[in-house]
Amino acid sequence: MRWISMVARLALVAWMGASAFLFFLVTLSPDGPIAAAMPEFVLQLRTVAFNFFYSKSSLS
Amino acid sequence: MPLPAFFLTLIYGAACLGAGYWACRLLPNGQWRDLATAPGVTALATLFILGMSLVAAMLTLIGLAGWLRPAPIVALMLAGLSGLVIGRRALAFMPTAFMSWLRGWHEAPAAIRAVGLATVLIAIGCGAAAFVLPPLGDAEAFYVTYAKIMASSGRLEPMPGGYAYFSTIGLPGELHFAALMALQDTHAAKLFVWLVALAAAALLAAIAGACGLGRNGRLFSVAILFSSATFTHYISDGKVDLFSAAFGLAAFFWAVAPEKDGNARSYLPLVGLFAGAATAAKFSYVLAFGPALAVLLVWRCLNEENSTAPERWKESAVRLAQVAFWSSVAWIPHLIKNAALFGAPFAPFIGGPQDANWLHQVWFSPEVTRRIVLTYPFALVFGRYPMQGGGLSLLMIAFLPLVFLLPKAGKLKKSVLASVSIAALAGTVAWVIMRPSVIAPRYLLATLLLFVPLIAKAAENTWEDDRFPWLLRLGTLGAFAAAFAAAAYHLLPIPGAALAYLNGRSPPCALASEYCAPLQELGRIAMPGDRVFLAGYYSYWLRPDLLQCRDLPADARALEATSSKIDLLRERGFRYVVIDHASHEALAQRLGIADADSTGALRQIVRTPGLSVLEVLPGIPGHAEVGCREVRSGEWKIEALRR
C-alpha cells in the first residue's frame, strides 16, 4: 500500500468536505448566489492552477 | 386505489421479464446459455430490459391497429408471463443467486452496511415518489399526457395539440405507460419507471464488476447512482429518460462481459439490440453513446492475442457491422410507427413534420457556452443551468483525487476499467464538441455513468486494505453521508404524501402543478366532446376526451393570424379557452381579458394567479363548422360539421 503523508491526507479530506459543503449549499438554494457564482469560482480556480503549472514549467 | 396499482405494476414487470426469456431464446449464438452464467441480478436485469423492449414493440403494433385496450394488453401480459412458467427451471438460479448475494452482506463492516442501507432507503424513497407524485414538467406536457390519450383512445396516433410534431420520437416508455393506464391508472404507470431504474442500477453494478470492482465497489457504484439527481429526478417525474439509460447500460455491460467458450462474438446481438433500443429511445444518444460503445468494442478486439494487427482491425470492423445490424433490428418498430403515422419512417431526420428545430439545439449564448465547456466536469455536478435537469452525484468530484491513490494497473490495454473510463471520456468529449451548449446529463446519461466505476474503485480502495489511513475512510463516509442527505432532501415531502395517498386522504392536486386545479374544474363542467383551446404547455389534467378534442397546430396558427379571434374560436367549435399568463399573456391581451375578468364574448370560469379558464359564449346558432365526436368508446375525432 502506498504511503500517504499527513498533509496529503488532510488535503484529500478537506477536498471531500469542501465539495460536500458547497454541494449542500447549491442544493438548498439552486437559484441562490452561491449556485450562480460557482461557474466563475471554478474558472478562477482553473486560472490559478494553470498559472501555477505554467509558471513552474517556465522556470525549469 | 394504491394496492391494485402497485401489484399490477409488479405483475407487468414480471411479464416483461418473461417476454425477455422468450426474446433470448430467439436470439442466435446460444444467448440464453450465456445469460444463465451471468450473475443472477445481472441476468434478471438483462431479461427485464430485453423483454421491456419486446413488449414495447408489440404495443406499437397493437397501438397502430387501434387495439390498445385492456383485453389485448392482458393477453400480451399473459404471453409474457408464460415465459416465466415455461422457463421456470432455467430461471430458478436467479432467486437463489440473489439470496446468496444478500446473505453475503452479513460479513461486511458496519460502515459499509450503513452505506448499503442508506442506498436502499433512497431507492425505496424514489419508488414511493414515483408512485405518489403526479407527472411534472415535460411529463405533464407530453410524455404521460400522450400515454393518457392513447390509453383512452386505444390507438397510437400523433398527439393532439402543439406537440404533434414531437410524436416522431421513439416511444420507449409511453406505450408501457399507456398500457398500465388503460388497465389501472397513472400511479401504476409511473411506478414502472422505478423498476427500470432498479434494472439500470443492477447493470451499472455489473459493469463495475466487469471492471474488477468487488462487492464494496459495486455497492459504491449504486450509491453514486442513487445520489445523482439527474438519475433520481427522472424516476418520479414521469419522463422516459431512464429507459434509454437502462438500454445503454445493458449495451455497455454486454460489450465488456467476460467471454464464454472463447466465442468473442456471442454477445454482439445483445449489444446491438440494446444499442439500437437506446438510440431509438433517445436520439441524442447517437452523439455520445455511439463513440463510447465503439471504443469498447474496438478496444476489446485490438487487445486480443493470437492474431496480427490487420486481422484485429478487420475483426473490429466485422463486430461493429454486426452491432450495427442488430441495432437496426431494434429500430424496426420505431420505423414502422413513423411510416404509419407520418409516411416518413426516418422522421424527424428525413421527412415528417416540418418543425424539427429541436434536433439542432443551442441553449445558451457563446459566452455562457464557453463557461460551461471550461468548467467541465464541475458543471455536470454543481451546475444549475436552466433545463439542466439535475446533475451527477457530488461523490464524482469528492472522490476524484482518490483516483491517484489507486495501485498502478498492470497492462493498461488489458484493463476493462481503463477501457470503460476511456470510452466514457470519448463519448463525453464527442458530446461537448457537437453540443457544447446543451448541459443536460440526461442526454448522455449512460455514457456519463461509465465514469462511475473508476470513482467507485477509488473509494473502494480506501476500504480494501486495513492499513489504509482511517482519516481517509472517515472522509469517504462523510462524503457518502452528505450525498445521501442531499438526495434525501428532495424526498422530504414524500413520506407524508405517500401516507395520505395510501389512506385515501390525498387532495386531488397534491404536489401537482398550478395547472391541476383549473383544468380539473374545467373537467367537472365541460360536456363530453367540448373543444378546448389550450394556450399553454401542460395539458395532462384535461379529461381524455377534452385532450383528444383540443386545438390543433392549424388552429393555433389561424388564431395568431386573424384579427377576428372570437369568430375563429366559434367557427372552430371551441367552447373553452385556457390561457397560461406566464407563457401566453399576449393572447390574453389580444382577447381583451388581460385586464378585465370577462368580455362580451368570453365568460371567466376560473382565475388563478397563473391561469384563466374562459367559456366562449355562443354567437349565431350553427356558426360552428367543426365539432368533436366519439367514434368508439373513449376515442374522439375532430371533424367538420355537416350544415
mmCIF file of N, CA, C and O in Angstrom, chain B residues 100-117 214-220 460 463-464 466 473 477:
data_model
loop_
_atom_site.group_PDB
_atom_site.id
_atom_site.type_symbol
_atom_site.label_atom_id
_atom_site.label_comp_id
_atom_site.label_asym_id
_atom_site.label_seq_id
_atom_site.Cartn_x
_atom_site.Cartn_y
_atom_site.Cartn_z
ATOM 1 N N SER B 100 -28.242 -15.593 -2.024
ATOM 2 C CA SER B 100 -26.858 -15.846 -1.625
ATOM 3 C C SER B 100 -26.086 -14.535 -1.554
ATOM 4 O O SER B 100 -25.300 -14.302 -0.617
ATOM 5 N N TRP B 101 -26.334 -13.663 -2.519
ATOM 6 C CA TRP B 101 -25.685 -12.349 -2.536
ATOM 7 C C TRP B 101 -26.110 -11.528 -1.330
ATOM 8 O O TRP B 101 -25.293 -10.886 -0.672
ATOM 9 N N LEU B 102 -27.388 -11.609 -0.980
ATOM 10 C CA LEU B 102 -27.918 -10.842 0.163
ATOM 11 C C LEU B 102 -27.290 -11.325 1.470
ATOM 12 O O LEU B 102 -26.919 -10.526 2.338
ATOM 13 N N ARG B 103 -27.145 -12.650 1.582
ATOM 14 C CA ARG B 103 -26.588 -13.212 2.829
ATOM 15 C C ARG B 103 -25.133 -12.795 2.996
ATOM 16 O O ARG B 103 -24.637 -12.684 4.108
ATOM 17 N N GLY B 104 -24.431 -12.589 1.876
ATOM 18 C CA GLY B 104 -23.015 -12.219 1.919
ATOM 19 C C GLY B 104 -22.763 -10.902 2.631
ATOM 20 O O GLY B 104 -21.677 -10.663 3.154
ATOM 21 N N TRP B 105 -23.774 -10.036 2.693
ATOM 22 C CA TRP B 105 -23.602 -8.724 3.314
ATOM 23 C C TRP B 105 -23.483 -8.800 4.828
ATOM 24 O O TRP B 105 -23.076 -7.836 5.478
ATOM 25 N N HIS B 106 -23.831 -9.936 5.364
ATOM 26 C CA HIS B 106 -23.743 -10.118 6.816
ATOM 27 C C HIS B 106 -22.317 -9.928 7.323
ATOM 28 O O HIS B 106 -22.083 -9.511 8.452
ATOM 29 N N GLU B 107 -21.340 -10.260 6.434
ATOM 30 C CA GLU B 107 -19.934 -10.208 6.877
ATOM 31 C C GLU B 107 -19.305 -8.841 6.663
ATOM 32 O O GLU B 107 -18.169 -8.619 7.069
ATOM 33 N N ALA B 108 -20.006 -7.939 6.004
ATOM 34 C CA ALA B 108 -19.413 -6.638 5.673
ATOM 35 C C ALA B 108 -19.281 -5.785 6.929
ATOM 36 O O ALA B 108 -20.060 -5.929 7.880
ATOM 37 N N PRO B 109 -18.296 -4.853 6.953
ATOM 38 C CA PRO B 109 -18.170 -3.938 8.101
ATOM 39 C C PRO B 109 -19.436 -3.116 8.279
ATOM 40 O O PRO B 109 -20.179 -2.872 7.322
ATOM 41 N N ALA B 110 -19.669 -2.666 9.510
ATOM 42 C CA ALA B 110 -20.889 -1.922 9.822
ATOM 43 C C ALA B 110 -21.012 -0.666 8.968
ATOM 44 O O ALA B 110 -22.111 -0.304 8.534
ATOM 45 N N ALA B 111 -19.889 0.019 8.729
ATOM 46 C CA ALA B 111 -19.939 1.255 7.937
ATOM 47 C C ALA B 111 -20.411 0.970 6.518
ATOM 48 O O ALA B 111 -21.209 1.722 5.949
ATOM 49 N N ILE B 112 -19.932 -0.123 5.948
ATOM 50 C CA ILE B 112 -20.331 -0.477 4.576
ATOM 51 C C ILE B 112 -21.806 -0.839 4.561
ATOM 52 O O ILE B 112 -22.557 -0.482 3.644
ATOM 53 N N ARG B 113 -22.244 -1.572 5.581
ATOM 54 C CA ARG B 113 -23.668 -1.935 5.639
ATOM 55 C C ARG B 113 -24.538 -0.696 5.792
ATOM 56 O O ARG B 113 -25.649 -0.630 5.266
ATOM 57 N N ALA B 114 -24.015 0.302 6.510
ATOM 58 C CA ALA B 114 -24.758 1.563 6.651
ATOM 59 C C ALA B 114 -24.912 2.245 5.298
ATOM 60 O O ALA B 114 -25.976 2.776 4.971
ATOM 61 N N VAL B 115 -23.836 2.242 4.501
ATOM 62 C CA VAL B 115 -23.924 2.829 3.154
ATOM 63 C C VAL B 115 -24.958 2.066 2.334
ATOM 64 O O VAL B 115 -25.775 2.651 1.620
ATOM 65 N N GLY B 116 -24.931 0.734 2.456
ATOM 66 C CA GLY B 116 -25.897 -0.082 1.726
ATOM 67 C C GLY B 116 -27.322 0.209 2.151
ATOM 68 O O GLY B 116 -28.222 0.350 1.316
ATOM 69 N N LEU B 117 -27.530 0.315 3.448
ATOM 70 C CA LEU B 117 -28.881 0.584 3.957
ATOM 71 C C LEU B 117 -29.381 1.940 3.483
ATOM 72 O O LEU B 117 -30.528 2.092 3.050
ATOM 73 N N GLY B 214 -14.936 -5.085 -6.412
ATOM 74 C CA GLY B 214 -15.502 -6.097 -5.534
ATOM 75 C C GLY B 214 -16.886 -5.694 -5.075
ATOM 76 O O GLY B 214 -17.500 -4.772 -5.618
ATOM 77 N N ARG B 215 -17.341 -6.389 -4.050
ATOM 78 C CA ARG B 215 -18.697 -6.136 -3.559
ATOM 79 C C ARG B 215 -18.846 -4.691 -3.077
ATOM 80 O O ARG B 215 -19.846 -4.033 -3.351
ATOM 81 N N ASN B 216 -17.856 -4.202 -2.343
ATOM 82 C CA ASN B 216 -17.936 -2.819 -1.847
ATOM 83 C C ASN B 216 -17.986 -1.820 -3.002
ATOM 84 O O ASN B 216 -18.772 -0.873 -2.999
ATOM 85 N N GLY B 217 -17.126 -2.031 -3.997
ATOM 86 C CA GLY B 217 -17.087 -1.112 -5.135
ATOM 87 C C GLY B 217 -18.397 -1.101 -5.902
ATOM 88 O O GLY B 217 -18.848 -0.051 -6.368
ATOM 89 N N ARG B 218 -19.008 -2.265 -6.055
ATOM 90 C CA ARG B 218 -20.289 -2.325 -6.769
ATOM 91 C C ARG B 218 -21.366 -1.600 -5.970
ATOM 92 O O ARG B 218 -22.205 -0.883 -6.528
ATOM 93 N N LEU B 219 -21.315 -1.761 -4.644
ATOM 94 C CA LEU B 219 -22.270 -1.019 -3.805
ATOM 95 C C LEU B 219 -22.054 0.478 -3.957
ATOM 96 O O LEU B 219 -23.010 1.253 -4.095
ATOM 97 N N PHE B 220 -20.775 0.900 -3.943
ATOM 98 C CA PHE B 220 -20.487 2.333 -4.072
ATOM 99 C C PHE B 220 -20.987 2.867 -5.405
ATOM 100 O O PHE B 220 -21.442 4.003 -5.504
ATOM 101 N N GLU B 460 -13.486 2.468 -3.105
ATOM 102 C CA GLU B 460 -13.344 1.102 -2.589
ATOM 103 C C GLU B 460 -11.919 0.852 -2.109
ATOM 104 O O GLU B 460 -11.696 0.135 -1.129
ATOM 105 N N TRP B 463 -11.037 1.134 1.413
ATOM 106 C CA TRP B 463 -11.568 0.123 2.321
ATOM 107 C C TRP B 463 -10.963 -1.255 2.100
ATOM 108 O O TRP B 463 -11.264 -2.196 2.843
ATOM 109 N N GLU B 464 -10.106 -1.362 1.080
ATOM 110 C CA GLU B 464 -9.585 -2.685 0.740
ATOM 111 C C GLU B 464 -8.542 -3.157 1.734
ATOM 112 O O GLU B 464 -8.442 -4.326 2.056
ATOM 113 N N ASP B 466 -6.640 -2.794 5.431
ATOM 114 C CA ASP B 466 -6.833 -2.297 6.795
ATOM 115 C C ASP B 466 -5.779 -1.264 7.182
ATOM 116 O O ASP B 466 -5.966 -0.514 8.141
ATOM 117 N N ARG B 473 -10.805 7.038 5.233
ATOM 118 C CA ARG B 473 -12.046 6.252 5.293
ATOM 119 C C ARG B 473 -13.159 7.089 5.893
ATOM 120 O O ARG B 473 -14.294 7.083 5.425
ATOM 121 N N LEU B 477 -16.742 8.254 4.215
ATOM 122 C CA LEU B 477 -18.049 8.071 4.857
ATOM 123 C C LEU B 477 -18.778 9.395 5.002
ATOM 124 O O LEU B 477 -19.997 9.480 4.796
#
